[in-house]
Coordinates of N, CA, C and O in Angstrom, one line a residue:
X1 N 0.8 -1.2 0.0 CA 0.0 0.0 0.0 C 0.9 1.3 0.0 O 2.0 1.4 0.4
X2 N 0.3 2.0 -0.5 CA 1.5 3.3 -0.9 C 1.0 4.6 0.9 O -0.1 4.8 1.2
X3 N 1.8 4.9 1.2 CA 1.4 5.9 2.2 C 0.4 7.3 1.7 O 0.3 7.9 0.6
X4 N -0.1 7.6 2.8 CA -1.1 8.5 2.8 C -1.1 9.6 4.1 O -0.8 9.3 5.2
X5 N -1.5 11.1 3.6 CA -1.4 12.1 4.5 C -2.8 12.7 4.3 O -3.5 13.0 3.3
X6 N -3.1 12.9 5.9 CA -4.5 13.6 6.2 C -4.2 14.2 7.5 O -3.4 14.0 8.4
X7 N -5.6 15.2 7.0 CA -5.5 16.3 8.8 C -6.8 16.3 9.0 O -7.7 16.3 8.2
X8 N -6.8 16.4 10.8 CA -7.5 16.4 11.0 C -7.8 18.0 11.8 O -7.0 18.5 12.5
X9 N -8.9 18.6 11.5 CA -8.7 20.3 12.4 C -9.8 20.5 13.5 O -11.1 20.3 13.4
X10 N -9.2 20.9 14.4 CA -10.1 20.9 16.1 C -10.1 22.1 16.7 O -9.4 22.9 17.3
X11 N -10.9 22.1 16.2 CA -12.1 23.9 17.1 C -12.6 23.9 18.3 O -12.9 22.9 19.0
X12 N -12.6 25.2 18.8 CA -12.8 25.4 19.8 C -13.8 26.7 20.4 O -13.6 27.7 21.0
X13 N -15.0 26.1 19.9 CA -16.3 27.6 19.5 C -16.7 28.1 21.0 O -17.8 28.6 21.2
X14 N -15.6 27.8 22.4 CA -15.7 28.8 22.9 C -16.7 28.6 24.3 O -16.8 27.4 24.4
X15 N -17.2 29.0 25.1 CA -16.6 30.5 25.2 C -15.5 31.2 26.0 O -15.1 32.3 26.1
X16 N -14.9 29.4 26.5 CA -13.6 29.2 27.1 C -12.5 28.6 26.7 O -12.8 27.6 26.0
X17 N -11.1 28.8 27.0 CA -9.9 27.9 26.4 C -10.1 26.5 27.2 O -10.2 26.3 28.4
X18 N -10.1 25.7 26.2 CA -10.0 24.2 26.6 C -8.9 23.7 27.0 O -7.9 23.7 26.3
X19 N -8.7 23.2 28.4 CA -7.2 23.3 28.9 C -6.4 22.1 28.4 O -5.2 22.0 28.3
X20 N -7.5 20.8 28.1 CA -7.2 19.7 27.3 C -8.0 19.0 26.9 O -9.0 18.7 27.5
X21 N -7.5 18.6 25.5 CA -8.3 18.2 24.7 C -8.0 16.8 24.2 O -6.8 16.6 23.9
X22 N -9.0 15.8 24.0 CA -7.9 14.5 23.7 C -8.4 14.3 22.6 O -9.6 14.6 22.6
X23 N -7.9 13.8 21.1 CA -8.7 13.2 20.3 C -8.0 12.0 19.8 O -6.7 11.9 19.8
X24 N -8.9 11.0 19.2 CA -9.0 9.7 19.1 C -9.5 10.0 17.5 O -10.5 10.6 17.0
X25 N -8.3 9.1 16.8 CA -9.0 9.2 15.2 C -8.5 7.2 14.8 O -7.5 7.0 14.1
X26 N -9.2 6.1 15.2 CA -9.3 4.9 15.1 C -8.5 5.0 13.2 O -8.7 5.7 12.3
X27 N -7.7 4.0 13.3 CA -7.5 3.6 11.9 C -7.9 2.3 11.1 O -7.6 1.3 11.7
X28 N -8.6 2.2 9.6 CA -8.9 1.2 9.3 C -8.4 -0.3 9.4 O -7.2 -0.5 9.3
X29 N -9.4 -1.4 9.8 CA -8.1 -2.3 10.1 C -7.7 -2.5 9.1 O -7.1 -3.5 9.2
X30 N -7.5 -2.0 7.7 CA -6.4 -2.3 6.3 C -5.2 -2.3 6.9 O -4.4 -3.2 6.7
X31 N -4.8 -0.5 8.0 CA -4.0 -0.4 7.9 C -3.1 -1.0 9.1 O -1.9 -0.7 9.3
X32 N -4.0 -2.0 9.9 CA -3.5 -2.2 11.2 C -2.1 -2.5 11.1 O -1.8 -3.2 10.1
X33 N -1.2 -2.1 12.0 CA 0.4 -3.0 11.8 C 1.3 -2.2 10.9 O 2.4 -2.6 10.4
X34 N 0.7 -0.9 10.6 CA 1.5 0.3 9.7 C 2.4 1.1 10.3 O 2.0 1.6 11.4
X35 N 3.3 1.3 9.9 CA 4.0 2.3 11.2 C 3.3 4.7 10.3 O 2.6 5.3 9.5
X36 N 4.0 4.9 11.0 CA 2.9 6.2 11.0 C 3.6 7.5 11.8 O 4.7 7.3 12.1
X37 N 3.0 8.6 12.1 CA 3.3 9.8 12.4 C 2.2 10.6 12.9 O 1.2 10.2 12.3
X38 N 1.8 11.8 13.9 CA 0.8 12.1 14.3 C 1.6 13.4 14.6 O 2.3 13.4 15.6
X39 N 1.5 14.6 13.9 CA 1.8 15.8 14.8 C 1.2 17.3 14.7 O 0.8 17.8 13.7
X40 N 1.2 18.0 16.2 CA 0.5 19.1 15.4 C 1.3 20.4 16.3 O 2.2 20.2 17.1
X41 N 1.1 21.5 15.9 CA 2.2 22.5 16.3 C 2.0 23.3 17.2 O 2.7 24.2 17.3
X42 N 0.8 23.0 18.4 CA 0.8 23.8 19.6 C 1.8 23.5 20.4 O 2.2 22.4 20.3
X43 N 2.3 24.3 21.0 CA 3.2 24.1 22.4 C 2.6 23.3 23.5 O 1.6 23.5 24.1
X44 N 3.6 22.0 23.7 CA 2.9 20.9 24.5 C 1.7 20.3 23.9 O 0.8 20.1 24.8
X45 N 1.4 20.0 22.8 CA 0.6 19.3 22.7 C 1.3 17.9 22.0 O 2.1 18.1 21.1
X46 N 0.9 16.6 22.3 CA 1.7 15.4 22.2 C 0.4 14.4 21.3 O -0.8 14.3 21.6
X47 N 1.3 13.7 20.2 CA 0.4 12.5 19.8 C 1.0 10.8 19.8 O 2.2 10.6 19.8
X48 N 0.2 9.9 19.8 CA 1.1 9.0 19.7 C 0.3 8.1 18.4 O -0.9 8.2 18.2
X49 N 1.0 7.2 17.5 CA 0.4 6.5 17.0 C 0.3 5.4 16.4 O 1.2 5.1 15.5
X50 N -0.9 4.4 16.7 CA -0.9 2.7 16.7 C -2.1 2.2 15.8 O -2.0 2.3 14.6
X51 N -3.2 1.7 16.2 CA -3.7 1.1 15.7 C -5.3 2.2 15.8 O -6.5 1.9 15.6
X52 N -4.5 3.6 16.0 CA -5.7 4.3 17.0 C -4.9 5.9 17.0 O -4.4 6.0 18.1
X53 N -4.7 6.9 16.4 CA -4.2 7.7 16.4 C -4.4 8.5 18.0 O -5.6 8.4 18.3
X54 N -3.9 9.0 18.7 CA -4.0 10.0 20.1 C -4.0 10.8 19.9 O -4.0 11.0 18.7
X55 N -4.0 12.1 20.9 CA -3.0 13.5 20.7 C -3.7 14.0 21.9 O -4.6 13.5 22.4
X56 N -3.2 14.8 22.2 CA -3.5 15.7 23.3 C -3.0 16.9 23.2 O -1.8 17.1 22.9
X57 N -3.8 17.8 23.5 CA -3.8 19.1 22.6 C -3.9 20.2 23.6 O -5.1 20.3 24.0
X58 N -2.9 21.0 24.3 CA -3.1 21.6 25.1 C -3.4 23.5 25.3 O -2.5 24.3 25.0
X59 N -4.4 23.8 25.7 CA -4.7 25.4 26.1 C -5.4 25.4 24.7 O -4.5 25.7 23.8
X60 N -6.5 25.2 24.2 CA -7.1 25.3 23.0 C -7.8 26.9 23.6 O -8.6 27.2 24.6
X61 N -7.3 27.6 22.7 CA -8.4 29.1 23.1 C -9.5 28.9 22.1 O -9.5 28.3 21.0
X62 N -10.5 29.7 22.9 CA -11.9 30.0 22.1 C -11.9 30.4 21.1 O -11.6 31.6 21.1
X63 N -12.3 29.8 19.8 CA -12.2 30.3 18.4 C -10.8 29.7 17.6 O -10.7 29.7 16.3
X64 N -10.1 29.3 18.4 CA -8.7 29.1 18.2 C -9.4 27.3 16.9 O -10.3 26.5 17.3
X65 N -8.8 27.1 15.8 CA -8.9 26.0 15.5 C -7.3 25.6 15.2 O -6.6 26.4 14.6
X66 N -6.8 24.2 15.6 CA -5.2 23.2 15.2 C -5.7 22.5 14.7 O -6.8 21.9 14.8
X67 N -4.7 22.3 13.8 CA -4.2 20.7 12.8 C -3.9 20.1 13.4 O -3.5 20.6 14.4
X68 N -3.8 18.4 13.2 CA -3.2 17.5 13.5 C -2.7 17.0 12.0 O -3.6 17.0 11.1
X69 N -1.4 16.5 11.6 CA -1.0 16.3 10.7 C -1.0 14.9 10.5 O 0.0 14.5 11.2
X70 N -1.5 14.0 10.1 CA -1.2 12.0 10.0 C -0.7 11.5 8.6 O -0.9 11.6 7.4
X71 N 0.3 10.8 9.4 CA 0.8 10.2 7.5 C 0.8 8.7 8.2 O 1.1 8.4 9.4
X72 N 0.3 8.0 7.2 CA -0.1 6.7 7.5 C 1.3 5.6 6.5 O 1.1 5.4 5.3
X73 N 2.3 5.2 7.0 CA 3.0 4.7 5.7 C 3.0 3.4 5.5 O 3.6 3.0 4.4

């Protein structure tokens, strides 16, 4: 299978900064057992990724929307 890149973008409509945020983006079982990448450019915000993408996304301000960047390879 040839690799693949998608994003995922997480808003935050407010009317407070979200101090943390977790998101969960499940991957097909096609690609179970793929190795991969998960990142996005807030300060302190961390992803990890398996069979199940993570991330944890920290101080989201109101209005404020981040990327998460995934490459599946």
């Amino acid at each position: 299978d040839a690799s693949f890149t998608y994003t995922l973008n997480v808003s935050n409509t407010g009317p407070d900064t979200a101090p943390t945020v977790s998101v969960s983006d499940p991957l097909q079982a096609s690609h179970a057992g793929t190795t991969g990448s998960a990142t996005t450019a807030g300060p302190g915000d961390s992803c990890s990724f398996g069979t199940t993408v993570n991330c944890t996304l920290l101080n989201l301000a109101s209005g404020e929307t981040r990327s998460i960047l995934i490459t599946v390879n």
